[in-house]
Coordinates of C-alpha atoms in Angstrom, one line a residue:
Chain A
D173 CA 140.2 -31.5 -6.5
A174 CA 141.2 -34.6 -8.5
K175 CA 141.7 -37.8 -6.5
T176 CA 145.2 -39.3 -6.3
T177 CA 146.3 -42.8 -5.7
Q178 CA 149.7 -43.7 -4.2
P179 CA 151.2 -47.0 -2.9
P180 CA 150.9 -47.1 0.9
S181 CA 154.6 -47.8 1.5
M182 CA 157.9 -48.1 -0.2
D183 CA 161.5 -49.0 0.8
C184 CA 164.6 -47.5 -0.6
A185 CA 168.3 -48.1 0.2
E186 CA 170.3 -45.1 1.3
G187 CA 172.1 -43.5 -1.6
R188 CA 169.8 -44.9 -4.2
A189 CA 167.1 -43.0 -6.1
A190 CA 163.6 -43.2 -4.6
N191 CA 160.9 -43.1 -7.2
L192 CA 157.5 -42.4 -5.8
P193 CA 154.5 -42.9 -8.2
C194 CA 151.2 -41.1 -8.2
N195 CA 148.1 -41.7 -10.3
H196 CA 145.7 -38.8 -11.0
S197 CA 143.7 -40.0 -13.9
T198 CA 140.9 -37.5 -13.4
I199 CA 143.1 -34.4 -13.3
S200 CA 141.8 -31.3 -14.9
G201 CA 143.6 -29.1 -17.3
N202 CA 144.1 -26.3 -14.8
E203 CA 145.1 -28.5 -11.9
Y204 CA 148.7 -28.7 -10.7
V205 CA 150.5 -31.7 -9.2
Y206 CA 152.0 -30.9 -5.8
W207 CA 154.2 -33.0 -3.6
Y208 CA 154.6 -32.5 0.1
R209 CA 156.2 -34.7 2.8
Q210 CA 155.7 -35.1 6.5
I211 CA 158.4 -36.3 8.7
H212 CA 157.1 -37.8 11.9
S213 CA 155.5 -35.3 14.3
Q214 CA 156.3 -32.3 12.1
G215 CA 154.2 -30.2 9.8
P216 CA 154.2 -30.9 6.0
Q217 CA 157.0 -29.6 4.0
Y218 CA 156.7 -28.5 0.4
I219 CA 158.8 -30.4 -2.1
I220 CA 157.9 -29.5 -5.6
H221 CA 155.0 -28.8 -8.0
G222 CA 154.3 -28.8 -11.7
L223 CA 151.6 -28.4 -14.3
K224 CA 152.8 -30.4 -17.3
N225 CA 156.5 -30.0 -17.8
N226 CA 159.0 -31.9 -15.7
E227 CA 160.4 -29.9 -12.8
T228 CA 163.6 -30.1 -10.8
N229 CA 164.8 -28.3 -7.7
E230 CA 167.3 -28.8 -5.0
M231 CA 165.2 -31.4 -3.3
A232 CA 163.7 -33.6 -6.1
S233 CA 162.5 -34.0 -9.6
L234 CA 158.9 -34.3 -10.8
I235 CA 158.2 -36.3 -13.9
I236 CA 154.6 -35.8 -15.3
T237 CA 153.4 -38.1 -18.1
E238 CA 152.4 -36.5 -21.3
D239 CA 148.7 -37.3 -20.7
R240 CA 149.1 -35.9 -17.1
K241 CA 147.4 -38.9 -15.6
S242 CA 150.3 -39.9 -13.5
S243 CA 153.5 -38.5 -12.1
T244 CA 156.7 -39.7 -10.3
L245 CA 158.6 -37.9 -7.6
I246 CA 162.3 -38.7 -7.7
L247 CA 164.6 -38.3 -4.8
P248 CA 167.9 -38.8 -6.6
H249 CA 170.1 -39.9 -3.7
A250 CA 167.9 -40.8 -0.7
T251 CA 169.2 -40.3 2.8
L252 CA 167.9 -41.6 6.1
R253 CA 166.4 -38.1 6.7
D254 CA 164.2 -38.6 3.7
T255 CA 162.2 -41.2 5.6
A256 CA 158.7 -39.6 5.7
V257 CA 155.2 -39.8 4.4
Y258 CA 155.0 -38.3 0.9
Y259 CA 151.8 -36.8 -0.3
C260 CA 150.8 -36.2 -3.9
I261 CA 148.0 -33.6 -4.2
V262 CA 146.4 -32.1 -7.3
R263 CA 144.7 -28.8 -7.1
V264 CA 144.2 -25.6 -9.0
N265 CA 146.7 -22.8 -8.4
S266 CA 145.3 -19.6 -6.9
N267 CA 146.8 -16.4 -5.7
S268 CA 144.4 -16.4 -2.8
G269 CA 145.3 -20.0 -1.8
Y270 CA 143.2 -23.1 -1.4
A271 CA 143.5 -25.6 1.4
L272 CA 145.1 -28.9 0.4
N273 CA 143.2 -32.1 0.7
F274 CA 145.6 -34.8 1.9
G275 CA 145.2 -38.4 1.0
K276 CA 147.0 -41.3 2.7
G277 CA 150.3 -40.7 1.0
T278 CA 153.2 -43.1 0.6
S279 CA 155.3 -44.0 3.7
L280 CA 158.9 -44.1 2.4
L281 CA 161.4 -45.9 4.6
V282 CA 165.0 -45.3 3.7
T283 CA 167.3 -48.0 5.0
P284 CA 171.0 -48.0 5.7
Chain B
G127 CA 161.7 -18.3 3.1
A128 CA 158.3 -17.7 4.5
V129 CA 157.7 -19.2 8.0
V130 CA 154.6 -20.2 9.8
S131 CA 155.0 -20.7 13.5
Q132 CA 152.7 -22.5 16.0
H133 CA 152.6 -22.2 19.8
P134 CA 152.7 -24.2 21.9
S135 CA 154.3 -27.2 20.2
R136 CA 153.1 -29.5 22.9
V137 CA 150.4 -29.1 25.5
I138 CA 149.0 -31.4 28.1
C139 CA 145.7 -30.4 29.8
K140 CA 143.1 -31.9 32.1
S141 CA 139.7 -33.0 30.7
G142 CA 137.2 -30.1 30.7
T143 CA 139.7 -27.3 30.4
S144 CA 140.2 -25.1 27.3
V145 CA 143.4 -24.9 25.3
K146 CA 144.5 -22.1 22.9
I147 CA 146.8 -22.8 20.0
E148 CA 148.4 -19.8 18.0
C149 CA 149.4 -19.8 14.4
R150 CA 151.5 -16.9 13.2
S151 CA 152.8 -16.1 9.8
L152 CA 156.2 -14.5 10.6
D153 CA 157.2 -12.6 7.5
F154 CA 154.1 -12.5 5.3
Q155 CA 150.5 -11.6 5.6
A156 CA 147.6 -14.1 5.2
T157 CA 144.0 -13.3 5.0
T158 CA 143.1 -17.0 5.4
M159 CA 144.6 -19.7 7.4
F160 CA 143.7 -23.4 7.5
W161 CA 143.5 -25.6 10.5
Y162 CA 144.1 -29.4 10.2
R163 CA 143.9 -32.2 12.7
Q164 CA 145.9 -35.5 12.5
F165 CA 145.2 -38.6 14.5
P166 CA 148.0 -41.2 14.9
K167 CA 148.8 -43.1 11.7
Q168 CA 146.2 -41.1 9.8
S169 CA 146.4 -38.3 7.3
L170 CA 145.7 -34.6 7.9
M171 CA 142.1 -33.7 7.9
L172 CA 141.0 -30.1 7.2
M173 CA 138.9 -28.8 10.1
A174 CA 138.3 -25.2 9.2
T175 CA 139.3 -22.1 7.3
S176 CA 140.1 -19.0 9.3
N177 CA 139.2 -15.7 7.7
E178 CA 140.7 -12.4 8.8
G179 CA 138.0 -10.1 10.0
S180 CA 135.1 -12.5 9.5
K181 CA 133.8 -15.8 10.8
A182 CA 135.6 -19.1 10.2
T183 CA 134.1 -21.7 7.9
Y184 CA 134.1 -25.2 9.3
E185 CA 134.2 -28.6 7.5
Q186 CA 131.3 -31.0 7.8
G187 CA 131.3 -32.7 11.2
V188 CA 133.5 -30.2 13.0
E189 CA 131.8 -28.4 15.9
K190 CA 132.2 -24.7 15.6
D191 CA 131.3 -24.2 19.3
K192 CA 134.0 -26.6 20.4
F193 CA 136.7 -25.4 18.1
L194 CA 136.7 -21.7 18.3
I195 CA 138.7 -19.9 15.7
N196 CA 139.8 -16.2 15.7
H197 CA 141.7 -14.5 13.0
A198 CA 142.3 -11.1 14.6
S199 CA 145.1 -9.9 12.3
L200 CA 146.8 -10.6 9.0
T201 CA 149.5 -12.6 10.8
L202 CA 147.7 -14.4 13.6
S203 CA 145.0 -17.1 13.9
T204 CA 144.1 -18.9 17.1
L205 CA 142.3 -22.2 17.6
T206 CA 140.8 -22.8 21.0
V207 CA 139.7 -26.3 21.9
T208 CA 137.0 -25.7 24.5
S209 CA 136.1 -28.2 27.2
A210 CA 138.7 -30.6 25.9
H211 CA 138.2 -34.3 26.3
P212 CA 140.6 -37.2 25.7
E213 CA 139.2 -37.8 22.2
D214 CA 140.4 -34.3 21.3
S215 CA 144.0 -35.4 21.8
S216 CA 145.6 -35.0 18.4
F217 CA 148.2 -33.2 16.3
Y218 CA 146.9 -29.8 15.2
I219 CA 148.5 -28.1 12.2
C220 CA 147.9 -24.8 10.6
S221 CA 148.8 -23.5 7.2
A222 CA 148.8 -20.1 5.6
P223 CA 148.8 -19.1 1.9
K224 CA 151.0 -16.1 1.3
L225 CA 149.0 -13.1 0.2
G226 CA 149.6 -12.4 -3.4
T227 CA 151.1 -15.7 -4.5
G228 CA 149.0 -18.3 -2.8
E229 CA 152.1 -20.4 -1.8
L230 CA 151.0 -22.5 1.1
F231 CA 153.2 -22.8 4.2
F232 CA 152.7 -25.1 7.2
G233 CA 153.4 -24.7 10.9
E234 CA 155.3 -27.2 12.9
G235 CA 152.2 -28.6 14.5
S236 CA 150.9 -28.6 18.1
R237 CA 150.4 -31.9 19.9
L238 CA 147.5 -31.8 22.3
T239 CA 147.2 -34.5 25.0
V240 CA 144.0 -34.4 27.1
L241 CA 144.2 -36.4 30.3

């Protein structure tokens, strides 16, 4: 799986958009970009994933650059409950499932 | 949505005892399940892959005789930490890909404290 680079920590004011960047310059053509988050003392929670088009769901938006070497996860209106460690992971998609290799992620602190 | 459940969520045991952690996929089948370990302020580290009906595969550096894994059915995998020591205290998390789609779901985690 391609390696990803994320800032170790970020702050965001409650109600503002949180933009979390991720670099994955060695991504292969068949690798997807996945985002998970982990709230303290809980299991990881799936947020969103994409291949090359921008994606949006009820939780977040994922913006992938045209060359696919980087992406940004956007939480449009951050709340205190969004405080968590956010992991950007690239991997091939498979019907049989592969384990995810977690990096260090970005610790997002949403402040009142 | 699909749910993966772990039990117990917290366990405290004495050094030298064995502890079993269960991972269940509640509404889907999974031929493989993945076990992770997470120490404080660190990321999740893959320990092993549990395979239904066959032996588990372990990541480098993980002792298979210490961390016994059994995947007896398409909905249940167990991790047994044998002869636990304080350094085994950690947060253990399982995940399961849904058969047919590969979507990966995570359990809530099990916090083990060895005294």
